[in-house]
CSV table of C-alpha atoms and ligand atoms in Angstrom, one decimal:
chain,number,residue,atom,x,y,z
A,1,MET,CA,0.0,0.0,0.0
A,2,LEU,CA,2.7,2.4,1.0
A,3,SER,CA,4.6,1.9,-2.3
A,4,SER,CA,1.4,2.6,-4.3
A,5,LEU,CA,0.9,5.8,-2.4
A,6,LYS,CA,4.5,6.7,-3.2
A,7,LYS,CA,3.9,6.1,-6.8
A,8,GLU,CA,0.8,8.2,-6.8
A,9,LEU,CA,2.8,11.1,-5.3
A,10,LEU,CA,5.6,10.6,-7.7
A,11,TYR,CA,3.5,10.6,-10.9
A,12,GLY,CA,1.1,13.2,-9.5
A,13,SER,CA,3.9,15.7,-8.8
A,14,ARG,CA,5.7,14.9,-12.0
A,15,ALA,CA,2.5,15.6,-13.9
A,16,VAL,CA,2.2,19.0,-12.2
A,17,LEU,CA,5.8,19.9,-13.1
A,18,ARG,CA,5.6,18.6,-16.7
A,19,ASP,CA,2.1,19.3,-17.9
A,20,ASN,CA,1.6,22.9,-17.4
A,21,ILE,CA,1.0,25.9,-19.6
A,22,TRP,CA,4.7,26.8,-19.7
A,23,ASN,CA,5.6,23.3,-20.9
A,24,ARG,CA,2.9,23.4,-23.5
A,25,ARG,CA,4.3,26.7,-24.8
A,26,LEU,CA,7.8,25.1,-25.0
A,27,LEU,CA,6.4,22.2,-27.0
A,28,ALA,CA,4.6,24.6,-29.4
A,29,ARG,CA,7.8,26.6,-29.9
A,30,LEU,CA,9.7,23.4,-30.7
A,31,ARG,CA,7.0,22.3,-33.1
A,32,SER,CA,7.2,25.6,-34.9
A,33,HIS,CA,10.9,24.8,-35.7
A,34,GLU,CA,9.8,21.9,-37.9
A,35,THR,CA,8.6,24.3,-40.6
A,36,LEU,CA,11.7,26.5,-40.6
A,37,THR,CA,14.0,26.6,-43.6
A,38,ALA,CA,17.5,25.1,-43.4
A,39,GLU,CA,19.0,28.6,-43.1
A,40,ALA,CA,16.7,29.7,-40.3
A,41,LEU,CA,17.4,26.5,-38.4
A,42,LEU,CA,21.1,27.1,-38.8
A,43,ALA,CA,20.8,30.6,-37.5
A,44,LEU,CA,18.8,29.4,-34.5
A,45,GLN,CA,21.4,26.8,-33.8
A,46,GLN,CA,24.3,29.2,-34.0
A,47,LYS,CA,22.6,31.6,-31.6
A,48,LEU,CA,22.1,28.8,-29.0
A,49,LEU,CA,25.6,27.5,-29.6
A,50,HIS,CA,27.1,30.9,-29.0
A,51,ALA,CA,25.3,31.2,-25.7
A,52,SER,CA,26.3,27.8,-24.6
A,53,MET,CA,30.0,28.4,-25.5
A,54,GLN,CA,30.0,31.7,-23.7
A,55,LYS,CA,28.6,30.1,-20.6
A,56,ALA,CA,31.2,27.3,-20.8
A,57,LEU,CA,34.0,30.0,-21.0
A,58,VAL,CA,32.7,31.8,-17.9
A,59,ALA,CA,31.8,28.7,-15.8
A,60,LEU,CA,34.4,26.1,-16.7
A,61,PRO,CA,38.1,26.8,-15.9
A,62,TYR,CA,39.1,24.0,-18.3
A,63,TYR,CA,38.5,26.5,-21.1
A,64,GLN,CA,40.1,29.6,-19.6
A,65,HIS,CA,42.8,29.8,-22.3
A,66,ILE,CA,40.1,30.4,-25.0
A,67,SER,CA,39.0,33.9,-25.9
A,68,ALA,CA,35.3,34.8,-25.5
A,69,ASP,CA,35.6,37.5,-28.2
A,70,PHE,CA,33.7,36.0,-31.1
A,71,GLY,CA,30.3,36.7,-32.7
A,72,ILE,CA,27.3,34.4,-33.2
A,73,SER,CA,28.1,33.7,-36.9
A,74,GLU,CA,31.6,32.5,-35.9
A,75,ALA,CA,30.4,30.2,-33.1
A,76,ALA,CA,30.7,26.8,-35.0
A,77,CYS,CA,34.1,27.8,-36.5
A,78,VAL,CA,35.5,28.8,-33.1
A,79,LEU,CA,34.1,25.6,-31.5
A,80,ARG,CA,35.9,23.4,-34.0
A,81,GLU,CA,39.2,25.3,-33.9
A,82,ALA,CA,39.5,26.3,-30.3
A,83,PHE,CA,37.7,23.7,-28.2
A,84,PRO,CA,39.4,20.3,-27.9
A,85,LEU,CA,37.4,17.1,-28.2
A,86,MET,CA,36.6,15.6,-24.8
A,87,ASP,CA,34.9,12.5,-23.5
A,88,LYS,CA,33.7,10.7,-20.4
A,89,GLN,CA,37.3,10.0,-19.3
A,90,THR,CA,38.2,13.7,-19.6
A,91,LEU,CA,35.1,14.6,-17.5
A,92,LEU,CA,36.0,12.1,-14.8
A,93,ALA,CA,39.6,13.2,-14.7
A,94,ASN,CA,38.8,17.0,-14.4
A,95,PRO,CA,35.9,17.3,-11.9
A,96,ARG,CA,37.1,20.8,-10.7
A,97,THR,CA,37.5,22.4,-14.1
A,98,LEU,CA,34.8,20.7,-16.2
A,99,TYR,CA,32.1,20.9,-13.6
A,100,PRO,CA,30.9,24.4,-12.6
A,101,HIS,CA,31.5,26.0,-9.1
A,102,ALA,CA,34.7,23.9,-8.7
A,103,GLY,CA,32.6,20.7,-8.5
A,104,LYS,CA,29.9,21.8,-6.0
A,105,ARG,CA,26.4,21.2,-7.3
A,106,ARG,CA,23.7,23.8,-6.6
A,107,PRO,CA,20.6,22.4,-4.8
A,108,TRP,CA,18.2,23.3,-7.7
A,109,GLU,CA,20.3,21.4,-10.3
A,110,ALA,CA,19.1,17.9,-11.0
A,111,ILE,CA,21.6,15.0,-11.4
A,112,GLY,CA,21.6,12.8,-14.4
A,113,LYS,CA,23.5,9.6,-14.3
A,114,THR,CA,24.9,7.4,-17.0
A,115,SER,CA,24.1,3.8,-16.3
A,116,GLY,CA,27.8,2.8,-16.5
A,117,THR,CA,27.2,-0.4,-18.4
A,118,THR,CA,30.5,-0.1,-20.2
A,119,GLY,CA,32.6,1.4,-17.4
A,120,THR,CA,32.4,4.0,-14.7
A,121,PRO,CA,29.1,5.8,-14.0
A,122,LEU,CA,29.1,9.5,-14.6
A,123,SER,CA,27.0,12.3,-13.1
A,124,ILE,CA,25.8,15.3,-15.1
A,125,TRP,CA,24.1,18.3,-13.5
A,126,ARG,CA,21.1,19.6,-15.2
A,127,SER,CA,19.3,23.0,-15.0
A,128,PRO,CA,15.5,22.9,-14.4
A,129,ILE,CA,15.1,24.5,-17.9
A,130,SER,CA,17.1,21.8,-19.6
A,131,VAL,CA,15.0,19.1,-17.8
A,132,ALA,CA,11.8,20.7,-19.2
A,133,MET,CA,13.4,21.1,-22.6
A,134,GLU,CA,14.2,17.4,-22.7
A,135,ASN,CA,10.6,16.5,-22.0
A,136,ALA,CA,9.4,18.9,-24.7
A,137,PHE,CA,11.8,17.4,-27.3
A,138,ILE,CA,10.5,13.9,-26.5
A,139,LYS,CA,6.9,15.1,-26.8
A,140,ARG,CA,7.7,16.7,-30.1
A,141,HIS,CA,8.8,13.3,-31.4
A,142,TRP,CA,5.7,11.7,-30.1
A,143,SER,CA,3.6,14.3,-31.9
A,144,TRP,CA,5.0,13.0,-35.2
A,145,SER,CA,2.7,10.0,-34.7
A,146,GLY,CA,-0.2,12.2,-33.8
A,147,PHE,CA,0.2,11.5,-30.1
A,148,HIS,CA,-0.7,14.2,-27.7
A,149,ASP,CA,-1.4,14.6,-23.9
A,150,GLY,CA,-4.7,12.9,-23.0
A,151,MET,CA,-4.1,9.9,-25.2
A,152,ARG,CA,-3.2,6.5,-23.7
A,153,ARG,CA,0.3,5.2,-23.7
A,154,ALA,CA,1.9,2.1,-22.3
A,155,THR,CA,5.5,1.9,-21.0
A,156,LEU,CA,7.7,-1.1,-21.0
A,157,ARG,CA,11.2,0.1,-20.0
A,158,GLY,CA,13.4,-0.2,-17.0
A,159,ASP,CA,11.1,1.3,-14.4
A,160,MET,CA,10.7,-0.6,-11.1
A,161,VAL,CA,6.9,-0.9,-11.3
A,162,VAL,CA,6.2,-3.7,-8.9
A,163,PRO,CA,8.6,-5.6,-6.5
A,164,LEU,CA,10.8,-8.1,-8.3
A,165,GLU,CA,9.6,-11.0,-6.0
A,166,GLN,CA,6.0,-10.3,-6.8
A,167,ALA,CA,4.5,-13.5,-8.3
A,168,THR,CA,0.9,-12.6,-9.0
A,169,ALA,CA,-0.7,-10.0,-11.3
A,170,PRO,CA,-1.0,-7.1,-11.5
A,171,TYR,CA,2.5,-6.6,-12.9
A,172,TRP,CA,1.7,-3.0,-13.8
A,173,PHE,CA,0.7,0.3,-12.4
A,174,TYR,CA,-1.7,2.8,-13.9
A,175,ASN,CA,-0.5,6.4,-13.7
A,176,ARG,CA,-3.8,8.1,-14.0
A,177,TYR,CA,-2.2,11.6,-14.2
A,178,ASN,CA,-0.8,10.8,-17.7
A,179,GLN,CA,-3.1,8.0,-18.8
A,180,GLN,CA,0.0,5.8,-18.7
A,181,LEU,CA,0.1,2.1,-18.1
A,182,LEU,CA,3.6,1.1,-16.7
A,183,LEU,CA,4.4,-2.5,-17.1
A,184,SER,CA,7.2,-4.3,-15.3
A,185,SER,CA,9.8,-5.5,-17.9
A,186,ARG,CA,11.3,-7.7,-15.1
A,187,HIS,CA,8.1,-9.7,-15.2
A,188,LEU,CA,8.0,-10.1,-19.0
A,189,VAL,CA,8.7,-13.8,-18.8
A,190,GLU,CA,6.7,-16.9,-19.9
A,191,ARG,CA,5.2,-17.4,-16.4
A,192,CYS,CA,3.7,-13.8,-16.1
A,193,ALA,CA,3.1,-13.0,-19.7
A,194,ASP,CA,-0.6,-13.9,-20.2
A,195,PRO,CA,-2.1,-11.3,-17.8
A,196,MET,CA,0.3,-8.6,-19.1
A,197,ILE,CA,-0.7,-9.3,-22.7
A,198,ASP,CA,-4.4,-9.3,-21.8
A,199,MET,CA,-4.0,-6.1,-19.9
A,200,LEU,CA,-2.3,-4.4,-22.9
A,201,GLU,CA,-5.1,-5.6,-25.2
A,202,ARG,CA,-7.8,-4.2,-22.9
A,203,PHE,CA,-5.9,-0.9,-22.3
A,204,ALA,CA,-5.5,-0.4,-26.1
A,205,PRO,CA,-2.8,2.3,-25.9
A,206,ALA,CA,-2.2,4.7,-28.8
A,207,MET,CA,1.5,4.0,-28.4
A,208,LEU,CA,4.0,1.9,-26.5
A,209,GLN,CA,7.3,3.2,-25.2
A,210,ALA,CA,9.9,0.5,-24.8
A,211,TYR,CA,13.5,-0.6,-25.1
A,212,PRO,CA,14.0,-2.5,-28.4
A,213,SER,CA,14.9,-5.6,-26.3
A,214,THR,CA,11.7,-5.4,-24.1
A,215,ALA,CA,9.5,-4.8,-27.2
A,216,TYR,CA,11.2,-7.8,-28.9
A,217,THR,CA,10.7,-10.0,-25.8
A,218,LEU,CA,7.0,-9.1,-25.8
A,219,ALA,CA,6.8,-9.9,-29.6
A,220,GLN,CA,8.4,-13.3,-29.0
A,221,LEU,CA,5.9,-14.1,-26.2
A,222,LEU,CA,3.1,-13.1,-28.5
A,223,GLU,CA,4.6,-15.3,-31.3
A,224,ARG,CA,4.8,-18.3,-29.0
A,225,ARG,CA,1.1,-17.8,-28.2
A,226,GLY,CA,0.0,-17.2,-31.8
A,227,ARG,CA,-1.3,-13.8,-30.7
A,228,THR,CA,-1.0,-10.3,-32.0
A,229,LEU,CA,-1.7,-6.9,-30.6
A,230,ARG,CA,-2.7,-3.7,-32.4
A,231,ILE,CA,-0.7,-0.8,-31.0
A,232,PRO,CA,-0.4,1.9,-33.7
A,233,PHE,CA,3.1,3.2,-32.7
A,234,LEU,CA,6.2,1.9,-30.8
A,235,PHE,CA,8.6,4.6,-29.5
A,236,SER,CA,11.9,2.7,-28.9
A,237,ALA,CA,15.0,4.2,-27.4
A,238,SER,CA,18.1,3.6,-25.2
A,239,GLU,CA,19.5,0.6,-27.1
A,240,PRO,CA,20.3,-0.1,-30.7
A,241,LEU,CA,17.3,-1.5,-32.6
A,242,TYR,CA,18.3,-4.5,-34.8
A,243,PRO,CA,16.5,-5.4,-38.1
A,244,HIS,CA,15.4,-8.9,-36.7
A,245,GLN,CA,13.8,-7.1,-33.7
A,246,ARG,CA,12.1,-4.5,-35.8
A,247,LYS,CA,10.6,-7.2,-38.1
A,248,LEU,CA,9.1,-9.3,-35.4
A,249,ILE,CA,7.9,-6.3,-33.4
A,250,MET,CA,6.1,-4.9,-36.4
A,251,GLU,CA,4.5,-8.3,-37.1
A,252,ARG,CA,3.3,-9.0,-33.6
A,253,LEU,CA,2.5,-5.6,-32.2
A,254,GLY,CA,1.1,-4.3,-35.5
A,255,CYS,CA,3.0,-1.0,-35.0
A,256,GLN,CA,5.0,1.5,-36.9
A,257,VAL,CA,8.4,1.8,-35.1
A,258,MET,CA,9.6,5.3,-34.3
A,259,ASP,CA,13.1,4.9,-32.9
A,260,MET,CA,14.9,7.6,-30.9
A,261,TYR,CA,18.6,8.0,-30.3
A,262,GLY,CA,19.8,9.9,-27.2
A,263,MET,CA,22.0,9.5,-24.2
A,264,ALA,CA,22.3,10.8,-20.6
A,265,GLU,CA,24.9,13.4,-21.6
A,266,ARG,CA,22.2,14.8,-23.9
A,267,VAL,CA,24.7,15.9,-26.5
A,268,ALA,CA,22.8,14.4,-29.5
A,269,PHE,CA,19.2,13.5,-30.2
A,270,ALA,CA,17.9,11.9,-33.3
A,271,THR,CA,14.3,10.9,-34.0
A,272,GLN,CA,12.8,8.7,-36.6
A,273,CYS,CA,10.1,10.3,-38.7
A,274,GLU,CA,7.0,9.0,-40.4
A,275,TYR,CA,9.1,8.1,-43.4
A,276,GLY,CA,11.6,6.0,-41.5
A,277,GLU,CA,14.5,8.5,-41.6
A,278,MET,CA,16.6,9.3,-38.5
A,279,HIS,CA,16.7,13.1,-38.1
A,280,ILE,CA,19.3,14.8,-35.9
A,281,ASN,CA,17.3,17.5,-34.0
A,282,PRO,CA,19.5,20.6,-34.8
A,283,ASP,CA,17.7,22.7,-32.2
A,284,TYR,CA,18.6,20.2,-29.5
A,285,SER,CA,22.4,20.1,-29.8
A,286,PHE,CA,25.3,20.8,-32.2
A,287,VAL,CA,26.4,17.4,-33.7
A,288,GLU,CA,29.6,16.6,-35.6
A,289,ILE,CA,30.7,13.3,-37.0
A,290,ILE,CA,34.4,12.9,-37.0
A,291,ASP,CA,37.0,10.4,-38.4
A,292,GLU,CA,39.9,8.9,-36.4
A,293,HIS,CA,42.0,12.0,-36.9
A,294,GLY,CA,39.2,14.2,-35.4
A,295,LEU,CA,38.3,15.7,-38.7
A,296,PRO,CA,34.7,16.0,-40.1
A,297,THR,CA,33.8,13.1,-42.3
A,298,THR,CA,31.0,12.1,-44.6
A,299,GLY,CA,31.9,8.4,-44.0
A,300,TYR,CA,31.3,6.5,-40.8
A,301,GLY,CA,32.7,8.2,-37.8
A,302,ARG,CA,32.2,9.0,-34.1
A,303,VAL,CA,29.3,11.1,-33.0
A,304,VAL,CA,30.4,14.3,-31.1
A,305,GLY,CA,27.9,16.7,-29.6
A,306,THR,CA,27.7,20.1,-27.8
A,307,THR,CA,24.8,20.8,-25.6
A,308,LEU,CA,22.6,23.9,-26.3
A,309,HIS,CA,20.2,24.0,-23.4
A,310,ASN,CA,21.9,22.9,-20.2
A,311,LEU,CA,23.6,26.1,-19.1
A,312,ALA,CA,24.1,24.5,-15.6
A,313,MET,CA,26.9,22.4,-17.1
A,314,PRO,CA,27.6,22.8,-20.8
A,315,LEU,CA,29.3,19.9,-22.5
A,316,MET,CA,31.5,21.0,-25.4
A,317,ARG,CA,32.5,18.6,-28.2
A,318,TYR,CA,31.7,15.6,-26.1
A,319,GLN,CA,32.8,12.4,-28.0
A,320,LEU,CA,30.5,9.4,-27.8
A,321,SER,CA,31.5,5.9,-28.6
A,322,ASP,CA,28.6,5.6,-31.0
A,323,GLN,CA,29.3,5.7,-34.7
A,324,SER,CA,27.1,6.9,-37.6
A,325,ARG,CA,27.2,8.7,-40.9
A,326,TRP,CA,25.5,11.7,-42.4
A,327,LYS,CA,22.9,10.8,-45.0
A,328,PRO,CA,22.7,13.3,-47.8
A,329,GLY,CA,19.5,14.5,-49.5
A,330,SER,CA,16.2,15.6,-48.1
A,331,CYS,CA,13.3,13.7,-46.5
A,332,ARG,CA,9.7,13.5,-47.7
A,333,CYS,CA,8.5,14.6,-44.3
A,334,GLY,CA,9.7,18.1,-45.2
A,335,ARG,CA,11.6,18.8,-42.0
A,336,HIS,CA,15.0,20.4,-42.6
A,337,PHE,CA,16.6,18.3,-39.9
A,338,PRO,CA,19.8,16.6,-41.1
A,339,MET,CA,19.6,12.8,-41.5
A,340,ILE,CA,21.9,10.1,-40.2
A,341,GLU,CA,22.2,6.4,-40.7
A,342,ALA,CA,20.9,4.3,-37.8
A,343,VAL,CA,23.3,4.1,-34.9
A,344,THR,CA,24.1,0.4,-34.6
A,345,GLY,CA,25.9,0.2,-31.2
A,346,LYS,CA,28.9,1.2,-29.2
A,347,LEU,CA,32.2,1.1,-30.9
A,348,GLU,CA,33.7,-0.9,-28.0
A,349,ASP,CA,31.0,-3.5,-28.5
A,350,SER,CA,31.6,-4.0,-32.3
A,351,LEU,CA,32.7,-7.5,-33.2
A,352,THR,CA,35.6,-8.3,-35.6
A,353,GLY,CA,35.8,-11.3,-37.8
A,354,SER,CA,38.5,-12.8,-40.1
A,355,GLY,CA,41.5,-10.5,-40.4
A,356,GLY,CA,40.1,-8.0,-37.9
A,357,ALA,CA,37.3,-6.8,-40.2
A,358,VAL,CA,34.4,-5.1,-38.3
A,359,VAL,CA,31.1,-7.1,-38.6
A,360,SER,CA,28.0,-5.0,-38.5
A,361,PRO,CA,25.2,-6.2,-36.1
A,362,SER,CA,22.8,-6.1,-39.0
A,363,VAL,CA,24.9,-8.8,-40.8
A,364,LEU,CA,25.1,-10.8,-37.5
A,365,THR,CA,21.3,-11.2,-37.6
A,366,PHE,CA,21.7,-13.4,-40.7
A,367,ALA,CA,23.2,-16.1,-38.4
A,368,PHE,CA,19.7,-16.6,-37.0
A,369,LYS,CA,18.0,-17.0,-40.4
A,370,GLY,CA,15.6,-19.9,-40.3
A,371,VAL,CA,16.7,-20.9,-36.8
A,372,SER,CA,13.9,-21.4,-34.3
A,373,ASN,CA,13.4,-22.5,-30.7
A,374,ILE,CA,15.5,-19.7,-29.2
A,375,GLU,CA,14.2,-17.6,-26.3
A,376,LYS,CA,17.0,-15.2,-26.0
A,377,SER,CA,20.4,-14.8,-27.6
A,378,GLN,CA,23.6,-12.8,-27.3
A,379,VAL,CA,26.7,-12.7,-29.5
A,380,ALA,CA,30.0,-12.2,-27.8
A,381,GLN,CA,33.5,-11.8,-29.0
A,382,VAL,CA,35.8,-13.8,-26.7
A,383,GLY,CA,39.1,-13.8,-28.6
A,384,ARG,CA,40.7,-13.0,-32.0
A,385,GLU,CA,38.4,-14.5,-34.6
A,386,GLN,CA,36.5,-16.3,-31.8
A,387,TRP,CA,32.8,-15.7,-31.0
A,388,GLN,CA,30.4,-17.2,-28.6
A,389,ILE,CA,26.7,-17.4,-29.3
A,390,ARG,CA,24.9,-17.7,-26.0
A,391,LEU,CA,21.4,-19.1,-26.1
A,392,VAL,CA,18.5,-19.5,-23.8
A,393,PRO,CA,17.0,-22.5,-25.6
A,394,GLY,CA,13.2,-22.7,-26.2
A,395,ALA,CA,11.2,-25.9,-25.5
A,396,GLY,CA,11.8,-27.5,-28.9
A,397,PHE,CA,15.5,-26.6,-29.2
A,398,SER,CA,17.7,-29.4,-30.7
A,399,GLU,CA,21.3,-29.8,-31.8
A,400,GLU,CA,20.0,-29.3,-35.3
A,401,ASP,CA,19.2,-25.7,-34.4
A,402,GLY,CA,22.7,-25.1,-33.1
A,403,ARG,CA,24.3,-26.7,-36.2
A,404,LYS,CA,22.1,-24.5,-38.5
A,405,LEU,CA,23.3,-21.4,-36.5
A,406,ILE,CA,27.0,-22.3,-37.0
A,407,ASP,CA,26.4,-23.1,-40.7
A,408,ASN,CA,24.7,-19.7,-41.1
A,409,VAL,CA,27.7,-17.9,-39.6
A,410,ARG,CA,30.0,-19.7,-42.0
A,411,THR,CA,28.0,-19.1,-45.1
A,412,LEU,CA,26.2,-15.8,-44.5
A,413,VAL,CA,28.4,-13.9,-42.0
A,414,ASP,CA,32.1,-14.9,-41.9
A,415,PRO,CA,33.6,-18.2,-42.9
A,416,GLY,CA,36.8,-17.6,-40.9
A,417,VAL,CA,35.6,-17.2,-37.3
A,418,GLN,CA,35.4,-19.9,-34.7
A,419,VAL,CA,31.9,-20.0,-33.2
A,420,ASP,CA,30.9,-21.9,-30.1
A,421,ILE,CA,27.3,-22.3,-29.0
A,422,VAL,CA,26.8,-22.0,-25.3
A,423,LEU,CA,23.4,-22.8,-23.7
A,424,ARG,CA,22.4,-20.7,-20.7
A,425,GLU,CA,19.4,-20.8,-18.3
A,426,SER,CA,19.1,-17.0,-18.6
A,427,LEU,CA,20.9,-14.0,-20.1
A,428,PRO,CA,20.5,-11.2,-17.6
A,429,ASN,CA,19.7,-7.6,-18.4
A,430,THR,CA,21.8,-4.8,-17.0
A,431,GLU,CA,20.7,-3.1,-13.7
A,432,ALA,CA,18.8,-0.5,-15.7
A,433,GLY,CA,16.8,-3.3,-17.3
A,434,LYS,CA,18.5,-3.0,-20.7
A,435,PHE,CA,20.1,-5.7,-22.7
A,436,ARG,CA,23.2,-5.8,-24.8
A,437,TRP,CA,22.7,-8.2,-27.7
A,438,VAL,CA,26.2,-7.8,-29.0
A,439,VAL,CA,29.1,-7.6,-26.6
A,440,ASN,CA,32.9,-7.6,-27.1
A,441,GLU,CA,34.6,-9.2,-24.1
A,442,TRP,CA,37.9,-9.6,-25.8
A,443,LYS,CA,40.2,-6.7,-24.8
B,1,LIG,ZN1,11.7,12.7,-42.3
C-alpha cells in the first residue's frame, strides 16, 4: 500500500511539473521549428551554440585559455578550432574544471547519471530548464505519430513498477495523471506474460514506449502464443534496434516503429520520422561526425555533440563511442533536420571477424535466419576470430538448431571465425533493465 501511495505522489507531482502551460508553450515553440528553412534552423542553432559556448567559457576553468571574443556567426568555427574534443574519461579526470563552481552542485540542479554499463558511471548536473526542454523534445517526437497529452500510452522500460519478487498480477501500475500504463519489464517472462498481454489488449494504448529488447521479448511471447496486438506506434530508445527485432515487433505488435537516439549526456538527439529516416534535431544540440583524426567526415565516424540547453553544465564537443554517418539529401517529411544512418551500437562492442574486419550487427542477424526455438540470444567476441553465441533455448531446441546457426555464420556472416554455441538458463539484463545483444569481451 505504502509503495502505491509513493507512486501516486511521484507521478502526480511529476505531472504538475511537466504538464503545465509553460511546458505546452515550450512544445509549441519546438513544433514551430519543424517548418523553418534550413537557413533559419542554422541561424537558430548558431545563436544557441554561441550562448552555450559563452557560458562554458565563464563557468568552466578548463576553457580559460580560450578567448570569448567572437560573434554568433563564428560560433561553429571557433568551436571546432579552439575547443578540444573531450569524452567521459576527460570529465571524470577533471571534476574541478569541467564541472561548474569547482565541482559543487547547486541544490536546484538535477543530477543525471549514465548507467555505466560499459565502465564508470558519470553524473551530469542539469538545470531545471534543460529538464523541461528534454521533456518537450521527447513530446515533439511523439507528436510525429499524432500522439498528444490525454491519449493513452503504455511503457515497458526499466522502471521498477512492482517488486521483483511479486509472483501474482498485476505486474503493472496505472499512472492516471498521464493515462500511462507502466508494465514491469522484469516480469516479462513466460510465467507472467498472459495477464500482461491481456491487460495491454484491454488498455489499447495509442503508443508503446519500450527498449528494443523489451518490445522484442513481448513480440516473442506473442509469437509463441500465436497472438498479436494492435498498437499503432512503438517509440523505442536507449538501445540499438536491430532489423530482426524490428521485423518481429512490427509483425506481432502491429505497430510502426519510431526509434529515438539519445543519451544521458544529452549531446545528441535523433528521432525517426513517419518516413523512417533518423533526423538529428538541430535545435537540441550541435552534432559533428568525425573520423579517427578528429576531422569532419562524410563516412562513418564517431558522434560528437555540444549541448545547447543545459547552461548549468555545458558539454563542449563531447565524444561518444557511437558511430554513424550523415545521410545526404532531403526527406519526404519536409523537415530540414539533417539525416543520419541508424546508430548500430557502441564502438567498443563491435565484433571483428576474419582478419580483424568489423562485422555489422545487421549482418550478424543473418546467423539466425531460419533458426527457431530460441528464447534469447547474445553474440559475444571472446578472442581473436572467436565468437560465442549464447542461447537460452526454447522448449523444442535441438542440436540441429545449433548446427544451423553455426552453418549460417560460416555461409552468411564470416567463414573464418570460430563459433561456439553456449546454452544458458538465462541471459540477464543490466541493472537498468537494458540488454546488450552484441558484446565484445575480448580486450
Ligand atoms: Zn523525415
